[in-house]
Amino acid sequence: MASPLEGAIRRTIGKAMASTFYPATLTRTVADGEGTPWEPAPEVDVEYPCRAIVDSYSAFFQATSLIQAGDVKIIILTDSLAVEPHPSDQVSIRGETYFVINVEADPAQATWTLQARK
């Protein structure tokens, strides 16, 4: 029997929250073709649209973890993004660009929470 966390809750959260999240873009740098050991392939940026919000970490959380001052929490709806975020990706939202440090998913796979910094 399938778990209710395997899709139904994710879709419900995605539909309910889509209008409250802002348009954003996840940018990933990838190799353009195949290179050789002595001549790597050129790199290109691939952009993926998504819906996201930016939140801050509490002072307590910063003091008791590896979160640096100035780091932000970016929450992305998984149904709005065609790929899974990775560290070293970039996210642009509301005129700001952030570099992804860490990626976590909630149990229902409805959102990704990214630790990011400018």
Tab-separated table of N, CA and C in Angstrom:
chain	number	residue	atom	x	y	z
A	1	MET	N	0.836	-1.165	0.000
A	1	MET	CA	0.000	0.000	0.000
A	1	MET	C	0.894	1.245	0.000
A	2	ALA	N	0.558	2.208	-0.823
A	2	ALA	CA	1.346	3.431	-0.950
A	2	ALA	C	1.115	4.341	0.255
A	3	SER	N	2.156	4.996	0.650
A	3	SER	CA	2.068	5.946	1.758
A	3	SER	C	1.398	7.232	1.281
A	4	PRO	N	0.600	7.874	2.131
A	4	PRO	CA	-0.001	9.143	1.733
A	4	PRO	C	1.049	10.238	1.514
A	5	LEU	N	2.268	10.007	2.020
A	5	LEU	CA	3.326	10.986	1.823
A	5	LEU	C	3.955	10.891	0.432
A	6	GLU	N	3.587	9.886	-0.353
A	6	GLU	CA	4.227	9.664	-1.643
A	6	GLU	C	3.575	10.400	-2.802
A	7	GLY	N	2.846	11.441	-2.580
A	7	GLY	CA	2.321	12.189	-3.705
A	7	GLY	C	1.120	13.044	-3.402
A	8	ALA	N	0.127	12.492	-2.748
A	8	ALA	CA	-1.108	13.230	-2.531
A	8	ALA	C	-0.883	14.477	-1.678
A	9	ILE	N	-0.156	14.347	-0.600
A	9	ILE	CA	0.100	15.498	0.260
A	9	ILE	C	0.983	16.504	-0.467
A	10	ARG	N	1.983	16.016	-1.190
A	10	ARG	CA	2.874	16.906	-1.942
A	10	ARG	C	2.089	17.745	-2.937
A	11	ARG	N	1.209	17.118	-3.689
A	11	ARG	CA	0.408	17.852	-4.684
A	11	ARG	C	-0.538	18.845	-4.018
A	12	THR	N	-1.147	18.452	-2.921
A	12	THR	CA	-2.067	19.336	-2.197
A	12	THR	C	-1.330	20.572	-1.679
A	13	ILE	N	-0.170	20.362	-1.087
A	13	ILE	CA	0.618	21.492	-0.589
A	13	ILE	C	1.061	22.376	-1.748
A	14	GLY	N	1.499	21.768	-2.836
A	14	GLY	CA	1.935	22.533	-4.008
A	14	GLY	C	0.841	23.422	-4.558
A	15	LYS	N	-0.371	22.883	-4.694
A	15	LYS	CA	-1.491	23.664	-5.213
A	15	LYS	C	-1.900	24.759	-4.240
A	16	ALA	N	-1.944	24.435	-2.957
A	16	ALA	CA	-2.403	25.396	-1.959
A	16	ALA	C	-1.421	26.554	-1.769
A	17	MET	N	-0.125	26.303	-1.899
A	17	MET	CA	0.875	27.321	-1.585
A	17	MET	C	1.427	28.052	-2.806
A	18	ALA	N	1.140	27.583	-4.002
A	18	ALA	CA	1.743	28.159	-5.207
A	18	ALA	C	1.496	29.661	-5.328
A	19	SER	N	0.323	30.122	-4.969
A	19	SER	CA	0.026	31.542	-5.132
A	19	SER	C	0.702	32.416	-4.075
A	20	THR	N	1.166	31.834	-2.978
A	20	THR	CA	1.819	32.618	-1.932
A	20	THR	C	3.344	32.628	-2.076
A	21	PHE	N	3.895	31.793	-2.939
A	21	PHE	CA	5.331	31.751	-3.180
A	21	PHE	C	5.652	32.647	-4.370
A	22	TYR	N	6.865	33.185	-4.402
A	22	TYR	CA	7.287	34.099	-5.457
A	22	TYR	C	7.907	33.337	-6.630
A	23	PRO	N	7.845	33.912	-7.833
A	23	PRO	CA	8.575	33.316	-8.945
A	23	PRO	C	10.078	33.392	-8.664
A	24	ALA	N	10.780	32.333	-8.962
A	24	ALA	CA	12.221	32.272	-8.737
A	24	ALA	C	12.852	31.468	-9.866
A	25	THR	N	14.171	31.494	-9.917
A	25	THR	CA	14.909	30.736	-10.926
A	25	THR	C	16.072	30.030	-10.270
A	26	LEU	N	16.162	28.720	-10.485
A	26	LEU	CA	17.320	27.942	-10.044
A	26	LEU	C	18.245	27.831	-11.248
A	27	THR	N	19.516	28.179	-11.073
A	27	THR	CA	20.492	28.132	-12.158
A	27	THR	C	21.550	27.098	-11.821
A	28	ARG	N	21.809	26.220	-12.781
A	28	ARG	CA	22.818	25.169	-12.602
A	28	ARG	C	23.814	25.265	-13.744
A	29	THR	N	25.098	25.212	-13.412
A	29	THR	CA	26.150	25.218	-14.417
A	29	THR	C	26.476	23.771	-14.776
A	30	VAL	N	26.367	23.457	-16.076
A	30	VAL	CA	26.610	22.089	-16.554
A	30	VAL	C	27.556	22.124	-17.747
A	31	ALA	N	28.180	20.980	-18.002
A	31	ALA	CA	29.062	20.861	-19.160
A	31	ALA	C	28.226	20.834	-20.434
A	32	ASP	N	28.683	21.544	-21.451
A	32	ASP	CA	28.001	21.595	-22.740
A	32	ASP	C	28.686	20.617	-23.685
A	33	GLY	N	28.256	19.370	-23.645
A	33	GLY	CA	28.875	18.342	-24.469
A	33	GLY	C	29.912	17.563	-23.680
A	34	GLU	N	30.706	16.804	-24.407
A	34	GLU	CA	31.730	15.985	-23.772
A	34	GLU	C	33.099	16.584	-24.032
A	35	GLY	N	33.908	16.583	-23.022
A	35	GLY	CA	35.259	17.080	-23.151
A	35	GLY	C	36.243	15.928	-23.095
A	36	THR	N	37.468	16.274	-23.007
A	36	THR	CA	38.536	15.288	-22.862
A	36	THR	C	39.303	15.644	-21.591
A	37	PRO	N	40.141	14.732	-21.098
A	37	PRO	CA	40.897	15.049	-19.877
A	37	PRO	C	41.784	16.292	-20.039
A	38	TRP	N	42.267	16.558	-21.238
A	38	TRP	CA	43.149	17.707	-21.443
A	38	TRP	C	42.408	18.945	-21.951
A	39	GLU	N	41.147	18.764	-22.363
A	39	GLU	CA	40.336	19.907	-22.800
A	39	GLU	C	38.887	19.698	-22.348
A	40	PRO	N	38.552	20.182	-21.157
A	40	PRO	CA	37.189	19.985	-20.651
A	40	PRO	C	36.151	20.690	-21.524
A	41	ALA	N	34.951	20.177	-21.467
A	41	ALA	CA	33.854	20.768	-22.232
A	41	ALA	C	33.522	22.150	-21.664
A	42	PRO	N	33.098	23.061	-22.518
A	42	PRO	CA	32.689	24.374	-22.002
A	42	PRO	C	31.451	24.225	-21.119
A	43	GLU	N	31.283	25.175	-20.220
A	43	GLU	CA	30.142	25.126	-19.305
A	43	GLU	C	29.092	26.148	-19.710
A	44	VAL	N	27.836	25.783	-19.484
A	44	VAL	CA	26.720	26.690	-19.742
A	44	VAL	C	25.812	26.697	-18.516
A	45	ASP	N	25.090	27.780	-18.354
A	45	ASP	CA	24.116	27.882	-17.270
A	45	ASP	C	22.744	27.475	-17.785
A	46	VAL	N	22.099	26.564	-17.045
A	46	VAL	CA	20.745	26.127	-17.383
A	46	VAL	C	19.816	26.663	-16.306
A	47	GLU	N	18.742	27.331	-16.715
A	47	GLU	CA	17.812	27.935	-15.763
A	47	GLU	C	16.526	27.130	-15.675
A	48	TYR	N	16.041	26.970	-14.440
A	48	TYR	CA	14.801	26.252	-14.166
A	48	TYR	C	13.879	27.168	-13.360
A	49	PRO	N	12.713	27.504	-13.871
A	49	PRO	CA	11.783	28.331	-13.093
A	49	PRO	C	11.180	27.529	-11.949
A	50	CYS	N	10.816	28.238	-10.877
A	50	CYS	CA	10.196	27.582	-9.729
A	50	CYS	C	9.448	28.624	-8.911
A	51	ARG	N	8.828	28.187	-7.825
A	51	ARG	CA	8.141	29.068	-6.874
A	51	ARG	C	8.839	28.886	-5.535
A	52	ALA	N	9.205	30.010	-4.884
A	52	ALA	CA	9.988	29.925	-3.652
A	52	ALA	C	9.722	31.127	-2.748
A	53	ILE	N	10.140	30.996	-1.507
A	53	ILE	CA	10.149	32.106	-0.560
A	53	ILE	C	11.489	32.107	0.163
A	54	VAL	N	11.844	33.274	0.685
A	54	VAL	CA	13.093	33.426	1.439
A	54	VAL	C	12.731	33.697	2.890
A	55	ASP	N	13.393	32.997	3.787
A	55	ASP	CA	13.170	33.166	5.220
A	55	ASP	C	14.536	33.317	5.884
A	56	SER	N	14.555	33.790	7.106
A	56	SER	CA	15.817	33.932	7.827
A	56	SER	C	15.914	32.859	8.912
A	57	TYR	N	17.133	32.606	9.333
A	57	TYR	CA	17.369	31.683	10.443
A	57	TYR	C	17.353	32.475	11.742
A	58	SER	N	16.859	31.873	12.800
A	58	SER	CA	16.826	32.539	14.105
A	58	SER	C	18.243	32.659	14.658
A	59	ALA	N	18.443	33.620	15.547
A	59	ALA	CA	19.745	33.814	16.195
A	59	ALA	C	20.139	32.555	16.975
A	60	PHE	N	19.161	31.913	17.615
A	60	PHE	CA	19.444	30.675	18.348
A	60	PHE	C	19.948	29.590	17.404
A	61	PHE	N	19.301	29.439	16.255
A	61	PHE	CA	19.701	28.411	15.302
A	61	PHE	C	21.101	28.698	14.763
A	62	GLN	N	21.404	29.969	14.513
A	62	GLN	CA	22.739	30.336	14.043
A	62	GLN	C	23.792	30.032	15.105
A	63	ALA	N	23.462	30.281	16.357
A	63	ALA	CA	24.426	30.078	17.437
A	63	ALA	C	24.673	28.607	17.739
A	64	THR	N	23.731	27.747	17.421
A	64	THR	CA	23.853	26.336	17.798
A	64	THR	C	24.052	25.407	16.596
A	65	SER	N	24.381	25.955	15.438
A	65	SER	CA	24.574	25.110	14.253
A	65	SER	C	25.644	25.718	13.360
A	66	LEU	N	25.784	25.173	12.170
A	66	LEU	CA	26.784	25.658	11.219
A	66	LEU	C	26.244	26.747	10.299
A	67	ILE	N	25.117	27.333	10.669
A	67	ILE	CA	24.537	28.418	9.892
A	67	ILE	C	25.315	29.691	10.179
A	68	GLN	N	25.796	30.354	9.128
A	68	GLN	CA	26.542	31.592	9.312
A	68	GLN	C	25.602	32.787	9.324
A	69	ALA	N	26.047	33.859	9.946
A	69	ALA	CA	25.273	35.100	9.921
A	69	ALA	C	25.115	35.517	8.462
A	70	GLY	N	23.919	35.869	8.091
A	70	GLY	CA	23.643	36.270	6.712
A	70	GLY	C	23.102	35.151	5.848
A	71	ASP	N	23.220	33.891	6.295
A	71	ASP	CA	22.635	32.788	5.533
A	71	ASP	C	21.117	32.916	5.564
A	72	VAL	N	20.479	32.478	4.501
A	72	VAL	CA	19.022	32.504	4.431
A	72	VAL	C	18.501	31.101	4.159
A	73	LYS	N	17.237	30.935	4.446
A	73	LYS	CA	16.528	29.684	4.187
A	73	LYS	C	15.615	29.956	2.997
A	74	ILE	N	15.812	29.218	1.908
A	74	ILE	CA	14.953	29.344	0.729
A	74	ILE	C	14.111	28.083	0.656
A	75	ILE	N	12.806	28.265	0.624
A	75	ILE	CA	11.889	27.131	0.549
A	75	ILE	C	11.295	27.105	-0.846
A	76	ILE	N	11.477	25.976	-1.554
A	76	ILE	CA	10.997	25.810	-2.920
A	76	ILE	C	9.942	24.722	-2.948
A	77	LEU	N	8.836	24.974	-3.633
A	77	LEU	CA	7.818	23.937	-3.834
A	77	LEU	C	8.349	22.926	-4.840
A	78	THR	N	8.400	21.651	-4.461
A	78	THR	CA	8.976	20.638	-5.348
A	78	THR	C	8.198	20.496	-6.654
A	79	ASP	N	6.887	20.664	-6.614
A	79	ASP	CA	6.094	20.537	-7.837
A	79	ASP	C	6.359	21.660	-8.830
A	80	SER	N	7.027	22.733	-8.400
A	80	SER	CA	7.279	23.859	-9.292
A	80	SER	C	8.649	23.794	-9.962
A	81	LEU	N	9.455	22.812	-9.599
A	81	LEU	CA	10.827	22.735	-10.098
A	81	LEU	C	11.067	21.397	-10.785
A	82	ALA	N	11.650	21.435	-11.973
A	82	ALA	CA	11.840	20.226	-12.781
A	82	ALA	C	13.030	19.371	-12.350
A	83	VAL	N	13.924	19.910	-11.536
A	83	VAL	CA	15.107	19.167	-11.080
A	83	VAL	C	15.209	19.263	-9.570
A	84	GLU	N	16.033	18.414	-8.992
A	84	GLU	CA	16.294	18.486	-7.547
A	84	GLU	C	17.472	19.422	-7.314
A	85	PRO	N	17.332	20.378	-6.406
A	85	PRO	CA	18.444	21.310	-6.151
A	85	PRO	C	19.667	20.590	-5.584
A	86	HIS	N	20.829	21.165	-5.863
A	86	HIS	CA	22.096	20.626	-5.376
A	86	HIS	C	22.936	21.766	-4.807
A	87	PRO	N	23.832	21.449	-3.876
A	87	PRO	CA	24.793	22.477	-3.461
A	87	PRO	C	25.556	22.951	-4.696
A	88	SER	N	25.882	24.200	-4.735
A	88	SER	CA	26.557	24.902	-5.832
A	88	SER	C	25.590	25.444	-6.881
A	89	ASP	N	24.299	25.101	-6.813
A	89	ASP	CA	23.310	25.762	-7.665
A	89	ASP	C	23.147	27.194	-7.163
A	90	GLN	N	22.500	28.013	-7.970
A	90	GLN	CA	22.183	29.382	-7.570
A	90	GLN	C	20.674	29.566	-7.663
A	91	VAL	N	20.129	30.379	-6.777
A	91	VAL	CA	18.708	30.695	-6.815
A	91	VAL	C	18.556	32.211	-6.855
A	92	SER	N	17.797	32.688	-7.831
A	92	SER	CA	17.499	34.112	-7.936
A	92	SER	C	16.032	34.309	-7.599
A	93	ILE	N	15.783	35.212	-6.654
A	93	ILE	CA	14.419	35.490	-6.227
A	93	ILE	C	14.340	36.943	-5.760
A	94	ARG	N	13.332	37.637	-6.241
A	94	ARG	CA	13.070	39.026	-5.865
A	94	ARG	C	14.298	39.916	-6.006
A	95	GLY	N	15.045	39.751	-7.105
A	95	GLY	CA	16.183	40.607	-7.393
A	95	GLY	C	17.476	40.251	-6.686
A	96	GLU	N	17.494	39.172	-5.937
A	96	GLU	CA	18.692	38.737	-5.217
A	96	GLU	C	19.111	37.359	-5.718
A	97	THR	N	20.411	37.107	-5.734
A	97	THR	CA	20.930	35.800	-6.129
A	97	THR	C	21.682	35.194	-4.955
A	98	TYR	N	21.394	33.918	-4.682
A	98	TYR	CA	21.984	33.196	-3.562
A	98	TYR	C	22.646	31.921	-4.063
A	99	PHE	N	23.715	31.506	-3.392
A	99	PHE	CA	24.399	30.254	-3.696
A	99	PHE	C	23.947	29.187	-2.700
A	100	VAL	N	23.571	28.034	-3.203
A	100	VAL	CA	23.048	26.955	-2.366
A	100	VAL	C	24.204	26.263	-1.648
A	101	ILE	N	24.069	26.136	-0.326
A	101	ILE	CA	25.069	25.482	0.512
A	101	ILE	C	24.628	24.073	0.884
A	102	ASN	N	23.352	23.935	1.249
A	102	ASN	CA	22.824	22.654	1.718
A	102	ASN	C	21.372	22.517	1.253
A	103	VAL	N	20.936	21.278	1.026
A	103	VAL	CA	19.573	21.008	0.568
A	103	VAL	C	18.949	19.937	1.449
A	104	GLU	N	17.710	20.195	1.901
A	104	GLU	CA	16.947	19.211	2.672
A	104	GLU	C	15.533	19.158	2.100
A	105	ALA	N	14.887	18.017	2.238
A	105	ALA	CA	13.493	17.867	1.814
A	105	ALA	C	12.639	17.493	3.015
A	106	ASP	N	11.383	17.923	2.990
A	106	ASP	CA	10.482	17.535	4.075
A	106	ASP	C	9.995	16.099	3.832
A	107	PRO	N	9.412	15.435	4.821
A	107	PRO	CA	9.007	14.035	4.665
A	107	PRO	C	8.020	13.780	3.528
A	108	ALA	N	7.177	14.733	3.211
A	108	ALA	CA	6.198	14.552	2.133
A	108	ALA	C	6.780	14.906	0.773
A	109	GLN	N	8.037	15.341	0.733
A	109	GLN	CA	8.678	15.781	-0.505
A	109	GLN	C	7.898	16.924	-1.161
A	110	ALA	N	7.244	17.755	-0.350
A	110	ALA	CA	6.464	18.885	-0.862
A	110	ALA	C	7.325	20.130	-1.046
A	111	THR	N	8.377	20.251	-0.230
A	111	THR	CA	9.267	21.408	-0.338
A	111	THR	C	10.720	20.987	-0.164
A	112	TRP	N	11.584	21.781	-0.759
A	112	TRP	CA	13.006	21.693	-0.480
A	112	TRP	C	13.377	22.913	0.324
A	113	THR	N	14.165	22.725	1.354
A	113	THR	CA	14.676	23.836	2.146
A	113	THR	C	16.155	23.952	1.860
A	114	LEU	N	16.545	25.104	1.353
A	114	LEU	CA	17.931	25.336	0.973
A	114	LEU	C	18.582	26.299	1.943
A	115	GLN	N	19.748	25.946	2.431
A	115	GLN	CA	20.590	26.910	3.141
A	115	GLN	C	21.368	27.612	2.053
A	116	ALA	N	21.296	28.938	2.006
A	116	ALA	CA	21.944	29.674	0.926
A	116	ALA	C	22.568	30.945	1.453
A	117	ARG	N	23.536	31.452	0.687
A	117	ARG	CA	24.163	32.727	1.061
A	117	ARG	C	24.510	33.523	-0.188
A	118	LYS	N	24.677	34.820	0.005
A	118	LYS	CA	25.011	35.705	-1.125
A	118	LYS	C	26.460	35.556	-1.486
